[in-house]
Amino acid sequence: MAAGDRPLNEVKFLTVAEVASVMRVSKMTVYRLVHSGHLPAIRVGRSFRVPEQAVHEYLRESFVGWGPRSERAARRRKVREDPGRPPGEPDIALGLRPGCSGR
């Protein structure tokens, strides 16, 4: 057993409806996450059960945060403010037109 793994009898499983409630999304969104492999699940008969810890890990990894903008947004801002680009020239990489803020 790897470090951090718990015995199966200690794992708490959630139904798709319970996962949807925790994540505040629709059940269809949970099914999509399960079928795409983003959220691990086991099949019990015709229904799925998702380990509670997997839901918390997925949310933790997906968390964007409230702090400073992401690196991607910072790069976009840098490209827009690039002094090497003539004023009014569109940024082809971002698909921006002159005078367009990109928002």
N, CA, C and O atoms as a DFTB+ gen file, in Angstrom:
412 C
 N C O
     1  1       0.851      -1.171       0.000
     2  2       0.000       0.000       0.000
     3  2       0.899       1.237       0.000
     4  3       1.817       1.332       0.815
     5  1       0.642       2.193      -0.915
     6  2       1.456       3.406      -1.008
     7  2       1.148       4.349       0.146
     8  3       0.100       4.265       0.787
     9  1       2.090       5.243       0.387
    10  2       1.886       6.217       1.468
    11  2       0.670       7.079       1.153
    12  3       0.506       7.527       0.019
    13  1      -0.155       7.306       2.115
    14  2      -1.338       8.140       1.916
    15  2      -2.573       7.341       1.530
    16  3      -3.692       7.840       1.654
    17  1      -2.388       6.095       1.059
    18  2      -3.538       5.258       0.726
    19  2      -4.177       4.755       2.011
    20  3      -3.493       4.452       2.989
    21  1      -5.496       4.674       1.988
    22  2      -6.208       4.162       3.150
    23  2      -6.802       2.811       2.797
    24  3      -7.077       2.539       1.628
    25  1      -7.001       1.967       3.790
    26  2      -7.679       0.694       3.516
    27  2      -9.063       0.968       2.921
    28  3      -9.710       1.960       3.257
    29  1      -9.497       0.086       2.045
    30  2     -10.763       0.292       1.335
    31  2     -11.942       0.453       2.284
    32  3     -12.902       1.152       1.961
    33  1     -11.883      -0.177       3.439
    34  2     -13.014      -0.066       4.366
    35  2     -13.072       1.311       5.037
    36  3     -14.063       1.633       5.693
    37  1     -12.019       2.126       4.879
    38  2     -12.025       3.478       5.447
    39  2     -12.341       4.554       4.412
    40  3     -12.507       5.722       4.763
    41  1     -12.425       4.164       3.135
    42  2     -12.704       5.135       2.073
    43  2     -14.195       5.440       2.049
    44  3     -15.024       4.530       2.060
    45  1     -14.530       6.731       2.016
    46  2     -15.929       7.126       1.929
    47  2     -16.249       7.428       0.470
    48  3     -15.582       8.244      -0.167
    49  1     -17.272       6.763      -0.051
    50  2     -17.682       6.952      -1.436
    51  2     -18.920       7.836      -1.493
    52  3     -19.800       7.748      -0.637
    53  1     -18.978       8.687      -2.511
    54  2     -20.113       9.579      -2.718
    55  2     -20.838       9.209      -4.003
    56  3     -20.220       8.756      -4.967
    57  1     -22.142       9.403      -4.010
    58  2     -22.914       9.211      -5.237
    59  2     -22.668      10.405      -6.155
    60  3     -22.128      11.427      -5.731
    61  1     -23.068      10.264      -7.408
    62  2     -22.929      11.366      -8.363
    63  2     -23.714      12.582      -7.877
    64  3     -23.240      13.711      -8.007
    65  1     -24.892      12.371      -7.328
    66  2     -25.696      13.481      -6.814
    67  2     -24.995      14.185      -5.653
    68  3     -25.038      15.412      -5.557
    69  1     -24.353      13.420      -4.776
    70  2     -23.631      14.019      -3.648
    71  2     -22.414      14.813      -4.135
    72  3     -22.125      15.894      -3.623
    73  1     -21.704      14.267      -5.128
    74  2     -20.558      14.984      -5.697
    75  2     -21.027      16.284      -6.332
    76  3     -20.407      17.331      -6.144
    77  1     -22.119      16.219      -7.081
    78  2     -22.666      17.416      -7.719
    79  2     -23.028      18.466      -6.674
    80  3     -22.812      19.658      -6.891
    81  1     -23.565      18.040      -5.569
    82  2     -23.938      18.956      -4.497
    83  2     -22.694      19.603      -3.871
    84  3     -22.679      20.809      -3.622
    85  1     -21.661      18.804      -3.620
    86  2     -20.423      19.327      -3.033
    87  2     -19.776      20.338      -3.973
    88  3     -19.313      21.393      -3.541
    89  1     -19.749      20.001      -5.280
    90  2     -19.085      20.859      -6.260
    91  2     -19.981      21.986      -6.776
    92  3     -19.522      22.906      -7.454
    93  1     -21.272      21.890      -6.439
    94  2     -22.272      22.858      -6.914
    95  2     -22.320      22.934      -8.433
    96  3     -22.289      24.009      -9.032
    97  1     -22.397      21.739      -9.035
    98  2     -22.546      21.604     -10.482
    99  2     -23.672      20.608     -10.735
   100  3     -24.225      20.032      -9.798
   101  1     -24.005      20.410     -12.004
   102  2     -25.055      19.446     -12.329
   103  2     -24.508      18.026     -12.283
   104  3     -23.297      17.810     -12.317
   105  1     -25.415      17.067     -12.206
   106  2     -25.003      15.670     -12.227
   107  2     -24.340      15.340     -13.563
   108  3     -23.402      14.544     -13.612
   109  1     -24.825      15.949     -14.641
   110  2     -24.242      15.702     -15.958
   111  2     -22.775      16.128     -15.996
   112  3     -21.959      15.461     -16.633
   113  1     -22.431      17.218     -15.330
   114  2     -21.040      17.669     -15.263
   115  2     -20.183      16.630     -14.553
   116  3     -19.054      16.367     -14.967
   117  1     -20.713      16.039     -13.487
   118  2     -19.980      15.003     -12.761
   119  2     -19.787      13.786     -13.659
   120  3     -18.698      13.215     -13.698
   121  1     -20.834      13.382     -14.384
   122  2     -20.707      12.250     -15.303
   123  2     -19.636      12.529     -16.356
   124  3     -18.852      11.642     -16.694
   125  1     -19.599      13.745     -16.870
   126  2     -18.579      14.105     -17.865
   127  2     -17.174      14.001     -17.274
   128  3     -16.255      13.507     -17.929
   129  1     -17.012      14.466     -16.041
   130  2     -15.703      14.378     -15.382
   131  2     -15.288      12.928     -15.175
   132  3     -14.118      12.582     -15.336
   133  1     -16.240      12.090     -14.823
   134  2     -15.944      10.668     -14.613
   135  2     -15.582      10.009     -15.942
   136  3     -14.573       9.309     -16.030
   137  1     -16.394      10.225     -16.974
   138  2     -16.154       9.584     -18.264
   139  2     -14.874      10.077     -18.930
   140  3     -14.236       9.326     -19.668
   141  1     -14.488      11.329     -18.680
   142  2     -13.261      11.868     -19.281
   143  2     -12.013      11.432     -18.514
   144  3     -10.894      11.609     -18.994
   145  1     -12.206      10.861     -17.322
   146  2     -11.081      10.406     -16.526
   147  2     -10.520      11.458     -15.582
   148  3      -9.532      11.205     -14.891
   149  1     -11.138      12.641     -15.542
   150  2     -10.673      13.692     -14.641
   151  2     -11.034      13.417     -13.190
   152  3     -10.385      13.920     -12.273
   153  1     -12.070      12.620     -12.992
   154  2     -12.524      12.288     -11.646
   155  2     -12.650      10.765     -11.559
   156  3     -13.489      10.180     -12.244
   157  1     -11.830      10.115     -10.726
   158  2     -11.896       8.648     -10.641
   159  2     -13.193       8.185      -9.983
   160  3     -13.729       8.849      -9.096
   161  1     -13.678       7.051     -10.427
   162  2     -14.915       6.502      -9.868
   163  2     -14.924       4.994     -10.074
   164  3     -14.208       4.457     -10.919
   165  1     -15.743       4.334      -9.287
   166  2     -15.961       2.904      -9.489
   167  2     -17.421       2.731      -9.877
   168  3     -18.278       3.550      -9.544
   169  1     -17.673       1.662     -10.575
   170  2     -19.038       1.396     -11.001
   171  2     -19.644       0.353     -10.067
   172  3     -19.044      -0.692      -9.819
   173  1     -20.824       0.643      -9.556
   174  2     -21.569      -0.287      -8.706
   175  2     -22.906      -0.501      -9.405
   176  3     -23.795       0.350      -9.352
   177  1     -23.034      -1.662     -10.066
   178  2     -24.236      -1.889     -10.854
   179  2     -24.276      -0.908     -12.007
   180  3     -23.366      -0.882     -12.835
   181  1     -25.327      -0.097     -12.069
   182  2     -25.461       0.891     -13.138
   183  2     -25.103       2.299     -12.674
   184  3     -25.275       3.257     -13.428
   185  1     -24.615       2.435     -11.460
   186  2     -24.291       3.768     -10.947
   187  2     -22.809       3.875     -10.613
   188  3     -22.102       2.871     -10.531
   189  1     -22.357       5.094     -10.423
   190  2     -20.961       5.357     -10.091
   191  2     -20.843       5.795      -8.642
   192  3     -21.758       6.398      -8.081
   193  1     -19.702       5.482      -8.050
   194  2     -19.351       5.989      -6.719
   195  2     -17.974       6.616      -6.835
   196  3     -17.058       6.042      -7.424
   197  1     -17.845       7.807      -6.264
   198  2     -16.605       8.566      -6.345
   199  2     -16.004       8.669      -4.951
   200  3     -16.698       9.048      -4.008
   201  1     -14.710       8.334      -4.802
   202  2     -14.086       8.489      -3.486
   203  2     -14.106       9.967      -3.069
   204  3     -13.750      10.847      -3.852
   205  1     -14.521      10.218      -1.843
   206  2     -14.633      11.593      -1.352
   207  2     -13.296      12.335      -1.475
   208  3     -13.260      13.510      -1.840
   209  1     -12.211      11.641      -1.170
   210  2     -10.879      12.262      -1.243
   211  2     -10.566      12.704      -2.674
   212  3      -9.908      13.726      -2.871
   213  1     -11.030      11.949      -3.672
   214  2     -10.787      12.306      -5.074
   215  2     -11.487      13.613      -5.432
   216  3     -10.960      14.418      -6.200
   217  1     -12.673      13.817      -4.872
   218  2     -13.404      15.069      -5.120
   219  2     -12.628      16.246      -4.539
   220  3     -12.466      17.275      -5.195
   221  1     -12.149      16.089      -3.306
   222  2     -11.399      17.172      -2.662
   223  2     -10.086      17.448      -3.399
   224  3      -9.690      18.605      -3.539
   225  1      -9.410      16.401      -3.870
   226  2      -8.170      16.583      -4.630
   227  2      -8.441      17.301      -5.948
   228  3      -7.689      18.192      -6.345
   229  1      -9.531      16.903      -6.630
   230  2      -9.877      17.549      -7.897
   231  2     -10.137      19.042      -7.682
   232  3      -9.660      19.877      -8.450
   233  1     -10.886      19.365      -6.648
   234  2     -11.188      20.775      -6.364
   235  2      -9.925      21.542      -5.983
   236  3      -9.747      22.688      -6.396
   237  1      -9.054      20.924      -5.204
   238  2      -7.808      21.577      -4.792
   239  2      -6.937      21.867      -6.018
   240  3      -6.376      22.956      -6.133
   241  1      -6.822      20.897      -6.936
   242  2      -6.013      21.075      -8.135
   243  2      -6.624      22.076      -9.103
   244  3      -5.904      22.735      -9.853
   245  1      -7.945      22.193      -9.091
   246  2      -8.632      23.086     -10.023
   247  2      -8.779      24.497      -9.488
   248  3      -9.207      25.395     -10.213
   249  1      -8.433      24.701      -8.237
   250  2      -8.626      26.001      -7.597
   251  2      -7.787      27.066      -8.289
   252  3      -6.585      26.878      -8.476
   253  1      -8.393      28.164      -8.666
   254  2      -7.712      29.240      -9.368
   255  2      -7.146      30.246      -8.389
   256  3      -6.035      30.738      -8.584
   257  1      -7.871      30.554      -7.362
   258  2      -7.374      31.479      -6.345
   259  2      -7.897      32.892      -6.522
   260  3      -8.481      33.238      -7.549
   261  1      -7.678      33.684      -5.513
   262  2      -8.164      35.063      -5.485
   263  2      -7.016      36.061      -5.604
   264  3      -7.245      37.269      -5.671
   265  1      -5.792      35.561      -5.631
   266  2      -4.614      36.423      -5.621
   267  2      -4.361      37.097      -6.951
   268  3      -5.284      37.306      -7.739
   269  1      -3.094      37.440      -7.200
   270  2      -2.713      38.116      -8.438
   271  2      -3.101      37.286      -9.653
   272  3      -3.315      36.077      -9.560
   273  1      -3.185      37.956     -10.783
   274  2      -3.576      37.263     -12.006
   275  2      -2.636      36.105     -12.311
   276  3      -1.496      36.067     -11.849
   277  1      -3.125      35.198     -13.071
   278  2      -2.327      34.027     -13.429
   279  2      -1.168      34.427     -14.335
   280  3      -1.137      35.541     -14.858
   281  1      -0.218      33.518     -14.518
   282  2       0.919      33.789     -15.402
   283  2       0.445      34.038     -16.820
   284  3       0.986      34.898     -17.514
   285  1      -0.555      33.296     -17.253
   286  2      -1.071      33.456     -18.616
   287  2      -1.620      34.862     -18.821
   288  3      -1.353      35.492     -19.844
   289  1      -2.387      35.355     -17.849
   290  2      -2.928      36.709     -17.951
   291  2      -1.798      37.734     -17.930
   292  3      -1.865      38.747     -18.628
   293  1      -0.763      37.478     -17.137
   294  2       0.373      38.397     -17.086
   295  2       1.093      38.432     -18.430
   296  3       1.517      39.496     -18.882
   297  1       1.232      37.274     -19.066
   298  2       1.865      37.238     -20.393
   299  2       1.028      38.007     -21.408
   300  3       1.575      38.748     -22.225
   301  1      -0.303      37.840     -21.366
   302  2      -1.176      38.569     -22.298
   303  2      -1.015      40.066     -22.090
   304  3      -0.931      40.832     -23.050
   305  1      -0.971      40.479     -20.822
   306  2      -0.834      41.895     -20.501
   307  2       0.491      42.424     -21.037
   308  3       0.551      43.534     -21.565
   309  1       1.556      41.627     -20.903
   310  2       2.878      42.031     -21.372
   311  2       2.876      42.180     -22.888
   312  3       3.434      43.144     -23.410
   313  1       2.265      41.251     -23.595
   314  2       2.217      41.312     -25.049
   315  2       1.453      42.551     -25.493
   316  3       1.877      43.243     -26.419
   317  1       0.328      42.837     -24.839
   318  2      -0.471      44.014     -25.189
   319  2       0.307      45.310     -24.978
   320  3       0.166      46.265     -25.742
   321  1       1.130      45.328     -23.932
   322  2       1.858      46.540     -23.588
   323  2       3.249      46.568     -24.210
   324  3       4.061      47.421     -23.852
   325  1       3.538      45.658     -25.131
   326  2       4.857      45.549     -25.743
   327  2       5.225      46.844     -26.462
   328  3       4.573      47.213     -27.440
   329  1       6.266      47.542     -25.986
   330  2       6.648      48.802     -26.613
   331  2       7.239      48.608     -28.004
   332  3       7.315      49.570     -28.769
   333  1       7.658      47.397     -28.355
   334  2       8.228      47.133     -29.666
   335  2       7.191      47.078     -30.771
   336  3       7.540      47.112     -31.950
   337  1       5.922      46.993     -30.406
   338  2       4.854      46.918     -31.397
   339  2       4.348      48.323     -31.679
   340  3       4.036      49.065     -30.748
   341  1       4.263      48.699     -32.956
   342  2       3.759      50.043     -33.275
   343  2       2.358      50.254     -32.724
   344  3       1.553      49.323     -32.722
   345  1       2.050      51.465     -32.253
   346  2       0.711      51.727     -31.706
   347  2      -0.368      51.500     -32.759
   348  3      -0.214      51.873     -33.922
   349  1      -1.452      50.886     -32.327
   350  2      -2.584      50.648     -33.218
   351  2      -2.450      49.388     -34.048
   352  3      -3.404      48.990     -34.715
   353  1      -1.270      48.740     -34.024
   354  2      -1.097      47.507     -34.793
   355  2      -1.735      46.362     -34.019
   356  3      -1.498      46.224     -32.819
   357  1      -2.547      45.532     -34.692
   358  2      -3.196      44.435     -33.973
   359  2      -2.191      43.393     -33.527
   360  3      -1.158      43.187     -34.166
   361  1      -2.503      42.750     -32.439
   362  2      -1.679      41.654     -31.953
   363  2      -2.228      40.384     -32.585
   364  3      -3.258      39.860     -32.158
   365  1      -1.542      39.899     -33.592
   366  2      -2.016      38.747     -34.347
   367  2      -2.125      37.514     -33.449
   368  3      -3.076      36.742     -33.572
   369  1      -1.164      37.327     -32.550
   370  2      -1.168      36.138     -31.696
   371  2      -2.410      36.077     -30.823
   372  3      -2.916      34.989     -30.546
   373  1      -2.903      37.215     -30.389
   374  2      -4.082      37.233     -29.518
   375  2      -5.361      37.467     -30.302
   376  3      -6.454      37.372     -29.745
   377  1      -5.238      37.772     -31.590
   378  2      -6.427      38.026     -32.406
   379  2      -7.097      39.340     -32.037
   380  3      -8.317      39.469     -32.144
   381  1      -6.317      40.301     -31.609
   382  2      -6.890      41.589     -31.208
   383  2      -6.852      42.586     -32.356
   384  3      -5.901      42.605     -33.138
   385  1      -7.858      43.392     -32.454
   386  2      -7.906      44.462     -33.448
   387  2      -7.415      45.747     -32.787
   388  3      -7.421      45.851     -31.560
   389  1      -6.994      46.721     -33.582
   390  2      -6.581      47.994     -32.983
   391  2      -7.694      48.572     -32.118
   392  3      -8.860      48.589     -32.511
   393  1      -7.322      49.034     -30.963
   394  2      -8.299      49.634     -30.041
   395  2      -9.125      48.617     -29.274
   396  3      -9.977      48.996     -28.470
   397  1      -8.891      47.359     -29.503
   398  2      -9.644      46.317     -28.800
   399  2      -8.889      45.923     -27.538
   400  3      -7.692      45.640     -27.590
   401  1      -9.576      45.904     -26.423
   402  2      -8.916      45.602     -25.161
   403  2      -8.769      44.104     -24.951
   404  3      -8.038      43.683     -24.054
   405  1      -9.445      43.286     -25.754
   406  2      -9.344      41.838     -25.597
   407  2     -10.239      41.290     -24.517
   408  3     -10.069      40.145     -24.099
   409  1     -11.184      42.071     -24.056
   410  2     -12.072      41.589     -22.992
   411  2     -13.462      41.419     -23.528
   412  3     -14.364      41.021     -22.791
